Amino acid sequence: MQAIVVEQITKSYGAKGAVKALDGISLSVAKGELFGIIGPDGAGKTSLLRILATLILPDAGEAYLQNLHVVRDYKRLRSLLGYMPGRFSLYQDLSVQENLSFFAAVFGTRIEDNYDLIKDIYVQLEPFKNRRAGALSGGMKQKLALCCALIHKPEVLLLDEPGTGVDPVSRKEFWDMLQRLKSWGITILVSTPNMDEAELCDRVALLHNGRILAMDTPAGIRGSYERPLFAVRSDEMYRLIQDLRQWPGAYSCYAFGEYAHLALQQSLQGFDTQADSVMAELQQYLESRHHTGIEVLRAEPGVEDCFIASTKDR
Amino acid sequence: MRTVFYLVQKEFLQIFRNKTMLPLILVMPIFQMLLLSFAANYEVKDLKISIIDHDLSTASRQLTGKFAASPNFKVQSASFSFQTSMDEITQDQTDLLLEIPAHFERDLVREGHVPVSLSLNAINAQKAGLASGYANSIIRDFNAEFIAKWLPKQITQSAPSGQIEVTYSNWYNPRLDYKTFMVPGILGEIVSLIICFLTAMNIVRERELGTIEQLNVTPIQKWQFILGKFIPFWIISLFIMLVGLTVGKMVFDIPLLGSLWLVFGYTAAYMPCVLGLGFLISNFADTQQQAMFTAWFFILIFILMCGLFTPIESMPDWAQTANKINPIAYFVQFMRMVLIKGAGFQDIKGNLYTVLGYAAVVNALAVWTYRKRV
């Protein structure tokens, strides 16, 4: 059974739908899957999640969660849905404990009833349980929000950019928690602008300007990358990128961490035999441009490379 | 119903935790009542008068003595030149001047009538009107006494004698105590103002902070959410009334003629009007700032036109019609009727039904404009 089914969802904002946030999105997520919606700011991630969370109405298209329609069955859907908005939306003037009890109460349950589900997360919050939510750190706020979204044991969990505004350690912990939640059979849909987080999902959809560019497992997405990719660095990175873009064999070049990623125009097929000669050629070209400290490596494409390539291909 | 209970509980938790709002809710009504009731006063005392007495006779001194003895006047200066006294008016040192002509006593006895001149500083028209009224009554008084004392000996029987004399008695407020009149009205105004503001701001705050987003994905229903907002403020309004009436009785000794059950029963029925109004305003605001200015716009008009400061009956017809949608006007009218006049249920029935209808309409509008789902 598919836990989430989205069919041709369209949503526009502004006068006469001037801004198209979602342009015919279709996807489906299996029960117990951790599915990632990956895309930059403004791709339409939040709009999609808000439609699924029954907060806004789509202009066209259908969406079902656990076979319940997001518009027609919204009342029934709300009790089996957990939603964590991108912005911290709990009561800042209530304590951790009070927030949790309140949300448990409005869902008609108690903290004790589903304590097993939130135990791992809640033990970390316990030392601060009498602190006001507004006085928590970013990571702790996120954990509290997750607890509140889980308190009624939802069947589907929608998380809007849970990693934003959180330090890398807390973010890692957060993703570990999501992995554990999967074991409870909860279907999780998570949106994120961080391409590296895609690797932590079972399947991902790359979203750009309201359209899905690709949808597959992270490995599948990486496997679809069709060009040879090099990681290059030198002492002058900015000039290096400019020069690499002018190199005749270059398809695209962009900064990637402390390296520049260079994609070649030729296909990956049969490239392995020529790899060494191409690298030597590249080295020579850069030396002729007076670069120092040159380093050229073969690079494995990541999801971000795939995303950049597919936005360029379109 | 359990959900509503949790919502109300949450609301009270937040209200009692707010270290700025809580004192405001409690202190503001008392402070405003004390301040406004003492300050917003139409009684004019100590009008400064300058007297130009060209006669300096027994009669003229009797007249000036009457002014000096009146609590309404304070003799500021005496001079012998109109110009000197007029300068004092120009410099705002006196409020009016009384000029008694030469041969005042002689002419009064001989002719039976003498003109005296009264000049008033009418920049504040209301004050000038009152001053002229007070001065005239003193002069009339003097006339009567003077006629009784002197004229019967001089003037023949043909003088008019059977004049109509007007005496009066002030009902419901025999000593015309200004505070008796103002305090119940001010209390009504304050309660309405605070509750309308609190409701509007509170709902918009949920929207501004995004907490409404989290509430909207819960199974909470529209009516539960609204009741969860209304009940806390409704209870607070009754509490403010209790505090206000206690202060009114203890500090101002306002009469509490009518039944207190009626007062609280009516308040309970009236409050949904202002609660609904606050709710309605919140539906058209995205930020607390917008809500505050919108609420301020309406409340200010409502307060100035509610009959607290100027009688509604003396407003132009269109204003009286406009006042039909002014909830505070009903409340102020009710408070005065029941507290000062001792009106019972039968007397305020019409007012009560209007207010109930008003509440129904405003809340229907508010619920209609409230969109849980954007």
Tab-separated table of N, CA, C and O in Angstrom, chain A residues 126-193:
chain	number	residue	atom	x	y	z
A	126	GLU	N	14.343	16.017	28.686
A	126	GLU	CA	13.916	15.923	30.079
A	126	GLU	C	14.601	16.935	31.016
A	126	GLU	O	13.926	17.564	31.832
A	127	PRO	N	15.954	17.098	30.914
A	127	PRO	CA	16.595	18.059	31.832
A	127	PRO	C	16.023	19.472	31.715
A	127	PRO	O	16.154	20.268	32.632
A	128	PHE	N	15.407	19.775	30.564
A	128	PHE	CA	14.905	21.141	30.345
A	128	PHE	C	13.383	21.195	30.401
A	128	PHE	O	12.781	22.123	29.891
A	129	LYS	N	12.761	20.197	31.008
A	129	LYS	CA	11.308	20.093	30.809
A	129	LYS	C	10.534	21.270	31.405
A	129	LYS	O	9.429	21.545	30.988
A	130	ASN	N	11.121	21.973	32.373
A	130	ASN	CA	10.421	23.137	32.924
A	130	ASN	C	10.865	24.451	32.297
A	130	ASN	O	10.440	25.515	32.723
A	131	ARG	N	11.735	24.336	31.287
A	131	ARG	CA	12.180	25.556	30.626
A	131	ARG	C	11.169	25.945	29.560
A	131	ARG	O	10.539	25.098	28.936
A	132	ARG	N	11.037	27.239	29.358
A	132	ARG	CA	10.107	27.689	28.317
A	132	ARG	C	10.654	27.347	26.947
A	132	ARG	O	11.865	27.464	26.713
A	133	ALA	N	9.769	26.973	26.061
A	133	ALA	CA	10.191	26.540	24.734
A	133	ALA	C	10.997	27.621	24.029
A	133	ALA	O	11.938	27.334	23.298
A	134	GLY	N	10.636	28.890	24.258
A	134	GLY	CA	11.327	29.994	23.596
A	134	GLY	C	12.781	30.110	24.016
A	134	GLY	O	13.594	30.706	23.310
A	135	ALA	N	13.137	29.549	25.183
A	135	ALA	CA	14.494	29.687	25.695
A	135	ALA	C	15.367	28.493	25.322
A	135	ALA	O	16.508	28.412	25.756
A	136	LEU	N	14.842	27.559	24.510
A	136	LEU	CA	15.630	26.390	24.120
A	136	LEU	C	16.558	26.737	22.965
A	136	LEU	O	16.323	27.691	22.229
A	137	SER	N	17.610	25.917	22.802
A	137	SER	CA	18.495	26.089	21.649
A	137	SER	C	17.780	25.572	20.405
A	137	SER	O	16.762	24.878	20.501
A	138	GLY	N	18.327	25.911	19.233
A	138	GLY	CA	17.697	25.516	17.976
A	138	GLY	C	17.477	24.011	17.886
A	138	GLY	O	16.401	23.548	17.500
A	139	GLY	N	18.508	23.252	18.277
A	139	GLY	CA	18.412	21.797	18.190
A	139	GLY	C	17.353	21.236	19.117
A	139	GLY	O	16.591	20.337	18.757
A	140	MET	N	17.297	21.796	20.324
A	140	MET	CA	16.313	21.336	21.311
A	140	MET	C	14.894	21.692	20.875
A	140	MET	O	13.957	20.914	21.062
A	141	LYS	N	14.752	22.881	20.290
A	141	LYS	CA	13.432	23.286	19.777
A	141	LYS	C	12.951	22.263	18.758
A	141	LYS	O	11.781	21.857	18.764
A	142	GLN	N	13.885	21.876	17.880
A	142	GLN	CA	13.537	20.938	16.820
A	142	GLN	C	13.087	19.606	17.419
A	142	GLN	O	12.126	19.000	16.964
A	143	LYS	N	13.796	19.172	18.466
A	143	LYS	CA	13.441	17.892	19.094
A	143	LYS	C	12.070	17.994	19.761
A	143	LYS	O	11.266	17.062	19.688
A	144	LEU	N	11.819	19.124	20.387
A	144	LEU	CA	10.511	19.310	21.025
A	144	LEU	C	9.407	19.308	19.970
A	144	LEU	O	8.355	18.685	20.148
A	145	ALA	N	9.667	20.013	18.857
A	145	ALA	CA	8.660	20.064	17.798
A	145	ALA	C	8.383	18.666	17.269
A	145	ALA	O	7.235	18.311	16.992
A	146	LEU	N	9.454	17.862	17.141
A	146	LEU	CA	9.262	16.492	16.660
A	146	LEU	C	8.439	15.680	17.667
A	146	LEU	O	7.521	14.950	17.284
A	147	CYS	N	8.755	15.849	18.947
A	147	CYS	CA	7.983	15.165	19.994
A	147	CYS	C	6.501	15.518	19.881
A	147	CYS	O	5.637	14.650	19.963
A	148	CYS	N	6.226	16.829	19.724
A	148	CYS	CA	4.834	17.274	19.657
A	148	CYS	C	4.141	16.733	18.416
A	148	CYS	O	2.940	16.464	18.437
A	149	ALA	N	4.904	16.588	17.328
A	149	ALA	CA	4.303	16.068	16.102
A	149	ALA	C	4.066	14.568	16.204
A	149	ALA	O	3.282	14.007	15.452
A	150	LEU	N	4.782	13.916	17.141
A	150	LEU	CA	4.685	12.459	17.252
A	150	LEU	C	3.765	12.009	18.372
A	150	LEU	O	3.446	10.819	18.466
A	151	ILE	N	3.361	12.939	19.226
A	151	ILE	CA	2.724	12.574	20.489
A	151	ILE	C	1.455	11.761	20.304
A	151	ILE	O	1.074	10.992	21.166
A	152	HIS	N	0.776	11.900	19.167
A	152	HIS	CA	-0.461	11.146	18.949
A	152	HIS	C	-0.215	9.928	18.062
A	152	HIS	O	-1.143	9.367	17.504
A	153	LYS	N	1.033	9.516	17.934
A	153	LYS	CA	1.423	8.364	17.122
A	153	LYS	C	0.842	8.449	15.708
A	153	LYS	O	-0.033	7.655	15.332
A	154	PRO	N	1.312	9.419	14.946
A	154	PRO	CA	0.756	9.598	13.594
A	154	PRO	C	1.214	8.465	12.678
A	154	PRO	O	2.219	7.816	12.943
A	155	GLU	N	0.450	8.252	11.610
A	155	GLU	CA	0.846	7.230	10.637
A	155	GLU	C	1.749	7.833	9.580
A	155	GLU	O	2.549	7.142	8.965
A	156	VAL	N	1.551	9.145	9.347
A	156	VAL	CA	2.393	9.840	8.375
A	156	VAL	C	2.992	11.063	9.054
A	156	VAL	O	2.299	11.801	9.748
A	157	LEU	N	4.292	11.262	8.865
A	157	LEU	CA	4.966	12.395	9.479
A	157	LEU	C	5.491	13.297	8.363
A	157	LEU	O	6.188	12.830	7.458
A	158	LEU	N	5.114	14.573	8.412
A	158	LEU	CA	5.582	15.531	7.405
A	158	LEU	C	6.523	16.517	8.083
A	158	LEU	O	6.128	17.195	9.025
A	159	LEU	N	7.754	16.594	7.627
A	159	LEU	CA	8.735	17.476	8.267
A	159	LEU	C	9.231	18.490	7.249
A	159	LEU	O	9.767	18.126	6.207
A	160	ASP	N	9.024	19.763	7.558
A	160	ASP	CA	9.431	20.812	6.621
A	160	ASP	C	10.771	21.389	7.072
A	160	ASP	O	10.850	22.067	8.087
A	161	GLU	N	11.796	21.115	6.307
A	161	GLU	CA	13.155	21.608	6.575
A	161	GLU	C	13.559	21.479	8.040
A	161	GLU	O	13.859	22.473	8.699
A	162	PRO	N	13.597	20.278	8.563
A	162	PRO	CA	13.949	20.129	9.987
A	162	PRO	C	15.407	20.479	10.263
A	162	PRO	O	15.768	20.757	11.401
A	163	GLY	N	16.253	20.484	9.225
A	163	GLY	CA	17.674	20.715	9.462
A	163	GLY	C	18.069	22.169	9.437
A	163	GLY	O	19.199	22.529	9.764
A	164	THR	N	17.133	23.053	9.068
A	164	THR	CA	17.487	24.461	8.918
A	164	THR	C	17.627	25.132	10.283
A	164	THR	O	16.767	24.988	11.139
A	165	GLY	N	18.708	25.844	10.465
A	165	GLY	CA	18.923	26.568	11.708
A	165	GLY	C	19.375	25.682	12.852
A	165	GLY	O	19.212	26.039	14.007
A	166	VAL	N	19.905	24.510	12.532
A	166	VAL	CA	20.324	23.578	13.570
A	166	VAL	C	21.795	23.228	13.321
A	166	VAL	O	22.212	23.085	12.174
A	167	ASP	N	22.570	23.077	14.393
A	167	ASP	CA	24.002	22.797	14.191
A	167	ASP	C	24.186	21.377	13.646
A	167	ASP	O	23.300	20.529	13.780
A	168	PRO	N	25.354	21.104	13.013
A	168	PRO	CA	25.549	19.818	12.322
A	168	PRO	C	25.398	18.609	13.248
A	168	PRO	O	24.857	17.574	12.825
A	169	VAL	N	25.815	18.737	14.501
A	169	VAL	CA	25.709	17.592	15.414
A	169	VAL	C	24.240	17.283	15.696
A	169	VAL	O	23.782	16.142	15.589
A	170	SER	N	23.476	18.322	16.027
A	170	SER	CA	22.051	18.128	16.295
A	170	SER	C	21.344	17.603	15.059
A	170	SER	O	20.417	16.794	15.155
A	171	ARG	N	21.807	18.065	13.911
A	171	ARG	CA	21.161	17.640	12.686
A	171	ARG	C	21.380	16.144	12.472
A	171	ARG	O	20.475	15.417	12.096
A	172	LYS	N	22.596	15.714	12.754
A	172	LYS	CA	22.917	14.288	12.611
A	172	LYS	C	22.040	13.470	13.571
A	172	LYS	O	21.442	12.465	13.175
A	173	GLU	N	21.955	13.931	14.818
A	173	GLU	CA	21.112	13.238	15.808
A	173	GLU	C	19.673	13.155	15.326
A	173	GLU	O	19.001	12.141	15.483
A	174	PHE	N	19.237	14.252	14.744
A	174	PHE	CA	17.859	14.321	14.284
A	174	PHE	C	17.590	13.259	13.215
A	174	PHE	O	16.574	12.577	13.244
A	175	TRP	N	18.528	13.153	12.290
A	175	TRP	CA	18.343	12.153	11.231
A	175	TRP	C	18.405	10.741	11.789
A	175	TRP	O	17.707	9.838	11.324
A	176	ASP	N	19.256	10.533	12.796
A	176	ASP	CA	19.296	9.214	13.448
A	176	ASP	C	17.929	8.865	14.034
A	176	ASP	O	17.464	7.725	13.958
A	177	MET	N	17.290	9.892	14.617
A	177	MET	CA	15.963	9.667	15.194
A	177	MET	C	14.966	9.271	14.120
A	177	MET	O	14.131	8.381	14.329
A	178	LEU	N	15.053	9.935	12.964
A	178	LEU	CA	14.118	9.610	11.886
A	178	LEU	C	14.296	8.151	11.458
A	178	LEU	O	13.314	7.451	11.182
A	179	GLN	N	15.554	7.704	11.401
A	179	GLN	CA	15.808	6.308	11.018
A	179	GLN	C	15.124	5.368	12.007
A	179	GLN	O	14.528	4.361	11.624
A	180	ARG	N	15.203	5.737	13.319
A	180	ARG	CA	14.583	4.872	14.327
A	180	ARG	C	13.059	4.883	14.197
A	180	ARG	O	12.393	3.881	14.406
A	181	LEU	N	12.516	6.061	13.845
A	181	LEU	CA	11.054	6.164	13.725
A	181	LEU	C	10.526	5.256	12.620
A	181	LEU	O	9.405	4.757	12.688
A	182	LYS	N	11.351	5.061	11.592
A	182	LYS	CA	10.942	4.186	10.493
A	182	LYS	C	10.597	2.789	11.001
A	182	LYS	O	9.681	2.149	10.505
A	183	SER	N	11.321	2.369	12.029
A	183	SER	CA	11.096	1.021	12.542
A	183	SER	C	9.717	0.889	13.184
A	183	SER	O	9.249	-0.209	13.441
A	184	TRP	N	9.068	2.010	13.479
A	184	TRP	CA	7.698	1.958	14.015
A	184	TRP	C	6.666	1.907	12.885
A	184	TRP	O	5.470	1.936	13.145
A	185	GLY	N	7.156	1.882	11.673
A	185	GLY	CA	6.225	1.807	10.550
A	185	GLY	C	5.635	3.151	10.164
A	185	GLY	O	4.635	3.231	9.455
A	186	ILE	N	6.251	4.240	10.641
A	186	ILE	CA	5.733	5.565	10.306
A	186	ILE	C	6.322	6.002	8.960
A	186	ILE	O	7.524	5.883	8.734
A	187	THR	N	5.451	6.475	8.094
A	187	THR	CA	5.912	6.986	6.814
A	187	THR	C	6.373	8.426	7.014
A	187	THR	O	5.649	9.219	7.613
A	188	ILE	N	7.562	8.740	6.540
A	188	ILE	CA	8.098	10.080	6.793
A	188	ILE	C	8.401	10.779	5.468
A	188	ILE	O	9.091	10.235	4.607
A	189	LEU	N	7.859	11.975	5.335
A	189	LEU	CA	8.175	12.809	4.178
A	189	LEU	C	8.921	14.019	4.713
A	189	LEU	O	8.403	14.763	5.538
A	190	VAL	N	10.159	14.201	4.265
A	190	VAL	CA	10.960	15.282	4.810
A	190	VAL	C	11.475	16.159	3.669
A	190	VAL	O	11.873	15.653	2.626
A	191	SER	N	11.405	17.465	3.863
A	191	SER	CA	11.934	18.349	2.826
A	191	SER	C	13.229	18.959	3.333
A	191	SER	O	13.373	19.186	4.537
A	192	THR	N	14.160	19.191	2.450
A	192	THR	CA	15.418	19.800	2.863
A	192	THR	C	16.120	20.466	1.685
A	192	THR	O	16.016	20.001	0.552
A	193	PRO	N	16.790	21.565	1.942
A	193	PRO	CA	17.584	22.182	0.878
A	193	PRO	C	19.007	21.616	0.859
A	193	PRO	O	19.784	21.952	-0.027
